[in-house]
mmCIF file of C-alpha atoms in Angstrom:
data_model
loop_
_atom_site.group_PDB
_atom_site.id
_atom_site.type_symbol
_atom_site.label_atom_id
_atom_site.label_comp_id
_atom_site.label_asym_id
_atom_site.label_seq_id
_atom_site.Cartn_x
_atom_site.Cartn_y
_atom_site.Cartn_z
ATOM 1 C CA ASP Z 1335 0.000 0.000 0.000
ATOM 2 C CA ILE Z 1336 1.100 3.562 -0.660
ATOM 3 C CA GLN Z 1337 1.584 5.579 2.530
ATOM 4 C CA MET Z 1338 0.854 9.308 2.456
ATOM 5 C CA THR Z 1339 2.609 11.570 4.958
ATOM 6 C CA GLN Z 1340 1.449 15.142 5.456
ATOM 7 C CA SER Z 1341 3.275 17.924 7.220
ATOM 8 C CA PRO Z 1342 2.803 19.835 9.334
ATOM 9 C CA SER Z 1343 -0.016 18.206 11.270
ATOM 10 C CA SER Z 1344 -1.201 21.645 12.289
ATOM 11 C CA VAL Z 1345 -0.338 25.230 11.440
ATOM 12 C CA SER Z 1346 -1.369 28.516 13.023
ATOM 13 C CA ALA Z 1347 -1.754 31.370 10.593
ATOM 14 C CA SER Z 1348 -3.387 34.763 10.227
ATOM 15 C CA VAL Z 1349 -5.802 36.050 7.620
ATOM 16 C CA GLY Z 1350 -3.779 37.099 4.598
ATOM 17 C CA ASP Z 1351 -0.895 34.695 5.273
ATOM 18 C CA ARG Z 1352 0.504 32.337 2.687
ATOM 19 C CA VAL Z 1353 0.157 28.742 3.868
ATOM 20 C CA THR Z 1354 1.946 25.718 2.426
ATOM 21 C CA ILE Z 1355 1.127 22.090 3.230
ATOM 22 C CA THR Z 1356 3.257 19.224 2.008
ATOM 23 C CA CYS Z 1357 2.396 15.615 1.240
ATOM 24 C CA ARG Z 1358 4.856 12.820 0.544
ATOM 25 C CA ALA Z 1359 4.022 9.459 -1.003
ATOM 26 C CA SER Z 1360 5.940 6.325 -0.045
ATOM 27 C CA GLN Z 1361 6.395 5.544 -3.742
ATOM 28 C CA GLY Z 1362 6.010 7.449 -6.976
ATOM 29 C CA ILE Z 1363 2.448 8.265 -7.977
ATOM 30 C CA SER Z 1364 3.150 10.537 -10.953
ATOM 31 C CA SER Z 1365 0.513 13.299 -10.657
ATOM 32 C CA TRP Z 1366 -2.234 11.118 -9.255
ATOM 33 C CA LEU Z 1367 -2.972 13.178 -6.192
ATOM 34 C CA ALA Z 1368 -6.016 14.998 -4.838
ATOM 35 C CA TRP Z 1369 -6.456 17.554 -2.056
ATOM 36 C CA TYR Z 1370 -9.573 17.992 0.091
ATOM 37 C CA GLN Z 1371 -10.750 20.542 2.619
ATOM 38 C CA GLN Z 1372 -12.914 19.463 5.538
ATOM 39 C CA LYS Z 1373 -14.650 21.707 8.049
ATOM 40 C CA PRO Z 1374 -15.896 20.384 11.410
ATOM 41 C CA GLY Z 1375 -19.015 18.261 11.091
ATOM 42 C CA LYS Z 1376 -19.005 18.499 7.307
ATOM 43 C CA ALA Z 1377 -18.064 16.226 4.429
ATOM 44 C CA PRO Z 1378 -14.746 16.747 2.634
ATOM 45 C CA ASN Z 1379 -14.653 19.037 -0.396
ATOM 46 C CA LEU Z 1380 -12.437 18.378 -3.416
ATOM 47 C CA LEU Z 1381 -10.022 21.278 -4.027
ATOM 48 C CA ILE Z 1382 -7.363 19.943 -6.388
ATOM 49 C CA TYR Z 1383 -7.145 16.873 -8.620
ATOM 50 C CA ALA Z 1384 -4.297 15.504 -10.722
ATOM 51 C CA ALA Z 1385 -1.892 17.305 -8.363
ATOM 52 C CA SER Z 1386 -2.378 20.783 -9.826
ATOM 53 C CA SER Z 1387 -5.813 21.101 -11.446
ATOM 54 C CA LEU Z 1388 -8.270 23.342 -9.632
ATOM 55 C CA GLN Z 1389 -11.720 21.811 -9.116
ATOM 56 C CA SER Z 1390 -14.563 23.886 -10.517
ATOM 57 C CA GLY Z 1391 -15.828 26.487 -8.064
ATOM 58 C CA VAL Z 1392 -12.718 26.464 -5.869
ATOM 59 C CA PRO Z 1393 -11.118 29.897 -5.343
ATOM 60 C CA SER Z 1394 -7.914 30.563 -7.255
ATOM 61 C CA ARG Z 1395 -5.986 31.257 -4.046
ATOM 62 C CA PHE Z 1396 -5.701 27.477 -3.744
ATOM 63 C CA SER Z 1397 -3.024 25.829 -5.865
ATOM 64 C CA GLY Z 1398 -1.303 22.468 -6.007
ATOM 65 C CA SER Z 1399 2.045 21.351 -7.337
ATOM 66 C CA GLY Z 1400 4.385 18.387 -7.436
ATOM 67 C CA SER Z 1401 4.796 15.010 -9.021
ATOM 68 C CA GLY Z 1402 6.367 11.686 -8.189
ATOM 69 C CA THR Z 1403 6.528 11.548 -4.408
ATOM 70 C CA ASP Z 1404 6.437 15.179 -3.228
ATOM 71 C CA PHE Z 1405 3.420 17.468 -3.423
ATOM 72 C CA THR Z 1406 2.359 20.854 -2.104
ATOM 73 C CA LEU Z 1407 -0.930 22.616 -1.455
ATOM 74 C CA THR Z 1408 -0.616 26.393 -1.205
ATOM 75 C CA ILE Z 1409 -3.164 28.920 -0.017
ATOM 76 C CA SER Z 1410 -1.845 32.237 -1.313
ATOM 77 C CA SER Z 1411 -3.784 34.542 1.015
ATOM 78 C CA LEU Z 1412 -5.609 32.824 3.849
ATOM 79 C CA GLN Z 1413 -9.251 33.817 4.254
ATOM 80 C CA PRO Z 1414 -11.481 33.293 7.322
ATOM 81 C CA GLU Z 1415 -13.387 30.518 5.580
ATOM 82 C CA ASP Z 1416 -10.159 28.588 4.935
ATOM 83 C CA PHE Z 1417 -9.655 27.542 8.542
ATOM 84 C CA ALA Z 1418 -10.214 23.812 8.231
ATOM 85 C CA THR Z 1419 -8.405 20.479 7.967
ATOM 86 C CA TYR Z 1420 -6.767 19.547 4.677
ATOM 87 C CA TYR Z 1421 -6.106 16.029 3.394
ATOM 88 C CA CYS Z 1422 -4.098 14.701 0.498
ATOM 89 C CA GLN Z 1423 -5.116 11.439 -1.179
ATOM 90 C CA GLN Z 1424 -3.182 9.316 -3.619
ATOM 91 C CA ALA Z 1425 -5.283 8.452 -6.663
ATOM 92 C CA ASN Z 1426 -2.774 6.121 -8.294
ATOM 93 C CA SER Z 1427 -3.818 2.690 -7.111
ATOM 94 C CA PHE Z 1428 -6.112 0.766 -4.797
ATOM 95 C CA PRO Z 1429 -6.261 0.811 -1.860
ATOM 96 C CA LEU Z 1430 -6.646 4.575 -2.028
ATOM 97 C CA THR Z 1431 -4.940 6.222 0.920
ATOM 98 C CA PHE Z 1432 -5.181 9.604 2.598
ATOM 99 C CA GLY Z 1433 -2.634 11.629 4.465
ATOM 100 C CA GLY Z 1434 -3.161 12.187 8.160
ATOM 101 C CA GLY Z 1435 -4.466 15.717 7.699
ATOM 102 C CA THR Z 1436 -3.250 19.242 8.387
ATOM 103 C CA LYS Z 1437 -5.340 21.482 10.610
ATOM 104 C CA VAL Z 1438 -5.104 25.164 9.722
ATOM 105 C CA GLU Z 1439 -5.900 27.196 12.814
ATOM 106 C CA ILE Z 1440 -6.322 30.860 13.554
ATOM 107 C CA LYS Z 1441 -3.248 32.530 14.998
ATOM 108 C CA GLN O 179 -28.956 19.806 -7.791
ATOM 109 C CA VAL O 180 -26.367 17.062 -7.546
ATOM 110 C CA GLN O 181 -26.882 15.311 -4.231
ATOM 111 C CA LEU O 182 -25.982 12.201 -2.276
ATOM 112 C CA VAL O 183 -27.918 11.256 0.846
ATOM 113 C CA GLU O 184 -26.763 8.450 3.113
ATOM 114 C CA SER O 185 -28.990 6.509 5.477
ATOM 115 C CA GLY O 186 -28.996 3.337 7.532
ATOM 116 C CA GLY O 187 -26.536 4.205 10.258
ATOM 117 C CA GLY O 188 -27.157 3.498 13.905
ATOM 118 C CA VAL O 189 -25.961 1.700 17.006
ATOM 119 C CA VAL O 190 -25.233 -1.999 16.560
ATOM 120 C CA GLN O 191 -23.640 -4.688 18.707
ATOM 121 C CA PRO O 192 -20.294 -6.222 17.760
ATOM 122 C CA GLY O 193 -20.687 -9.129 15.369
ATOM 123 C CA ARG O 194 -23.979 -7.881 13.981
ATOM 124 C CA SER O 195 -24.770 -6.499 10.515
ATOM 125 C CA LEU O 196 -25.933 -3.207 9.061
ATOM 126 C CA ARG O 197 -26.678 -1.989 5.551
ATOM 127 C CA LEU O 198 -26.016 1.583 4.522
ATOM 128 C CA SER O 199 -27.709 3.240 1.554
ATOM 129 C CA CYS O 200 -26.752 6.275 -0.496
ATOM 130 C CA ALA O 201 -29.465 7.833 -2.652
ATOM 131 C CA ALA O 202 -28.218 9.856 -5.622
ATOM 132 C CA SER O 203 -30.057 12.611 -7.443
ATOM 133 C CA GLY O 204 -29.351 15.377 -9.925
ATOM 134 C CA PHE O 205 -26.952 13.404 -12.126
ATOM 135 C CA SER O 206 -26.766 10.202 -14.163
ATOM 136 C CA PHE O 207 -25.913 7.836 -11.313
ATOM 137 C CA SER O 208 -25.389 4.857 -13.621
ATOM 138 C CA ASN O 209 -22.508 6.645 -15.365
ATOM 139 C CA TYR O 210 -20.303 7.101 -12.305
ATOM 140 C CA ALA O 211 -18.134 4.899 -10.139
ATOM 141 C CA MET O 212 -18.924 5.384 -6.465
ATOM 142 C CA TYR O 213 -16.995 5.210 -3.202
ATOM 143 C CA TRP O 214 -17.486 4.683 0.498
ATOM 144 C CA VAL O 215 -15.120 6.570 2.803
ATOM 145 C CA ARG O 216 -15.260 6.566 6.591
ATOM 146 C CA GLN O 217 -13.960 8.727 9.428
ATOM 147 C CA ALA O 218 -13.608 7.433 12.968
ATOM 148 C CA PRO O 219 -14.336 9.951 15.742
ATOM 149 C CA GLY O 220 -11.568 12.544 15.868
ATOM 150 C CA LYS O 221 -9.555 10.736 13.182
ATOM 151 C CA GLY O 222 -8.700 11.173 9.515
ATOM 152 C CA LEU O 223 -10.320 9.849 6.373
ATOM 153 C CA GLU O 224 -10.161 6.159 5.432
ATOM 154 C CA TRP O 225 -11.162 4.818 2.031
ATOM 155 C CA VAL O 226 -13.436 1.776 2.372
ATOM 156 C CA ALA O 227 -14.514 0.613 -1.094
ATOM 157 C CA ILE O 228 -15.184 1.511 -4.715
ATOM 158 C CA ILE O 229 -17.581 0.112 -7.284
ATOM 159 C CA SER O 230 -17.301 0.798 -11.005
ATOM 160 C CA TYR O 231 -20.059 2.612 -12.846
ATOM 161 C CA ASP O 232 -21.629 -0.638 -14.049
ATOM 162 C CA GLY O 233 -20.936 -2.668 -10.918
ATOM 163 C CA SER O 234 -18.503 -4.996 -12.663
ATOM 164 C CA ASN O 235 -15.456 -4.116 -10.565
ATOM 165 C CA LYS O 236 -15.198 -3.687 -6.807
ATOM 166 C CA TYR O 237 -12.245 -3.064 -4.510
ATOM 167 C CA TYR O 238 -11.987 -2.948 -0.737
ATOM 168 C CA ALA O 239 -9.667 -1.754 1.994
ATOM 169 C CA ASP O 240 -7.931 -4.646 3.736
ATOM 170 C CA SER O 241 -9.598 -3.625 7.000
ATOM 171 C CA VAL O 242 -13.058 -4.508 5.633
ATOM 172 C CA LYS O 243 -12.322 -7.122 2.981
ATOM 173 C CA GLY O 244 -14.429 -10.235 3.486
ATOM 174 C CA ARG O 245 -16.814 -8.444 5.858
ATOM 175 C CA PHE O 246 -18.190 -5.526 3.803
ATOM 176 C CA THR O 247 -19.819 -5.653 0.371
ATOM 177 C CA ILE O 248 -20.379 -2.670 -1.887
ATOM 178 C CA SER O 249 -23.179 -2.844 -4.444
ATOM 179 C CA ARG O 250 -25.414 -0.599 -6.493
ATOM 180 C CA ASP O 251 -28.847 -0.581 -8.068
ATOM 181 C CA ASN O 252 -28.689 1.737 -11.044
ATOM 182 C CA SER O 253 -32.438 1.443 -11.584
ATOM 183 C CA LYS O 254 -32.959 2.960 -8.119
ATOM 184 C CA ASN O 255 -30.010 5.406 -8.239
ATOM 185 C CA THR O 256 -28.789 3.888 -4.997
ATOM 186 C CA LEU O 257 -25.439 2.727 -3.641
ATOM 187 C CA TYR O 258 -25.188 0.254 -0.775
ATOM 188 C CA LEU O 259 -22.688 -0.956 1.782
ATOM 189 C CA GLN O 260 -23.506 -4.235 3.487
ATOM 190 C CA MET O 261 -21.472 -4.461 6.685
ATOM 191 C CA ASN O 262 -21.226 -7.836 8.434
ATOM 192 C CA SER O 263 -19.292 -8.991 11.489
ATOM 193 C CA LEU O 264 -19.032 -5.442 12.725
ATOM 194 C CA ARG O 265 -16.265 -4.501 15.142
ATOM 195 C CA ALA O 266 -15.763 -1.612 17.525
ATOM 196 C CA GLU O 267 -13.120 -0.220 15.160
ATOM 197 C CA ASP O 268 -15.767 0.132 12.435
ATOM 198 C CA THR O 269 -17.338 2.954 14.448
ATOM 199 C CA ALA O 270 -17.236 5.989 12.165
ATOM 200 C CA VAL O 271 -19.120 8.427 10.012
ATOM 201 C CA TYR O 272 -19.579 6.773 6.633
ATOM 202 C CA TYR O 273 -19.637 8.944 3.529
ATOM 203 C CA CYS O 274 -20.562 7.983 -0.007
ATOM 204 C CA ALA O 275 -18.825 9.927 -2.754
ATOM 205 C CA ARG O 276 -18.868 10.186 -6.527
ATOM 206 C CA ASP O 277 -15.961 9.632 -8.882
ATOM 207 C CA ARG O 278 -14.987 12.893 -10.514
ATOM 208 C CA LEU O 279 -15.195 11.563 -14.078
ATOM 209 C CA PRO O 280 -17.891 9.332 -15.624
ATOM 210 C CA TYR O 281 -17.453 5.787 -16.879
ATOM 211 C CA GLY O 282 -14.791 4.739 -14.383
ATOM 212 C CA ASP O 283 -14.350 1.030 -15.007
ATOM 213 C CA TYR O 284 -11.187 0.326 -12.983
ATOM 214 C CA GLY O 285 -10.878 -3.164 -14.380
ATOM 215 C CA GLY O 286 -7.378 -2.404 -15.588
ATOM 216 C CA THR O 287 -5.819 0.833 -14.432
ATOM 217 C CA HIS O 288 -6.784 2.335 -11.097
ATOM 218 C CA GLU O 289 -5.779 5.973 -11.612
ATOM 219 C CA ASN O 290 -8.563 8.426 -10.872
ATOM 220 C CA TYR O 291 -9.241 12.118 -10.435
ATOM 221 C CA GLY O 292 -10.657 12.175 -6.936
ATOM 222 C CA MET O 293 -14.142 12.347 -5.421
ATOM 223 C CA ASP O 294 -16.079 15.443 -6.334
ATOM 224 C CA VAL O 295 -19.490 14.990 -4.698
ATOM 225 C CA TRP O 296 -19.988 13.767 -1.125
ATOM 226 C CA GLY O 297 -22.976 12.971 1.021
ATOM 227 C CA GLN O 298 -23.468 14.399 4.492
ATOM 228 C CA GLY O 299 -22.506 11.108 6.141
ATOM 229 C CA THR O 300 -24.261 8.569 8.337
ATOM 230 C CA THR O 301 -22.944 7.512 11.737
ATOM 231 C CA VAL O 302 -22.301 3.892 12.633
ATOM 232 C CA THR O 303 -21.555 3.037 16.255
ATOM 233 C CA VAL O 304 -20.530 -0.496 17.135
ATOM 234 C CA SER O 305 -20.913 -1.045 20.845
ATOM 235 C CA SER O 306 -22.292 -3.591 23.269
#
């Protein structure tokens, strides 16, 4: 199985900050990676697919990059509604696996 | 609008069974592969199973293989998860989700573009 490791597990940031979350796969997955945002008590929401493609309706301040084993989710200017937990997910092979999550908290 | 609504959760004793349903509306359900994903209390997301758009291919997480069965009824626009021999560690919110692109067969390659529509979740608690 492919293991996904996210870092950091939590980050404190202020509105307007640039936030970067990293995700590392235990083996190469090309660009088969998705990013999700989840708010408390809600279902996850797809932000990025194929490592860098923005899902329809997602604000352009979200961007993804990387390929192979190392990936990044960047929020260019953090907004109040962005405080949430973010998960990466490898979409290369079954079983699909998620990273452990990164909680973005208010500083 | 595009919507998924789960039902069937509840409190069940260890070793017993439960069947979850996921009713789809607002899109051509029969054209999309579907997933079950769960989240234990205070924990991260765990993929459970996938079924291809036509039901011909199914894959499971090792943690549920042999105990859970994913199925679909395209005539009823409904996805199911039959859960047998339930354990305390199966306690979680269970989400159904849609494959981002239609006609996912997954008989050969497994690459996919993520899950773009999610239900609100249904809670399963396994406890004596």
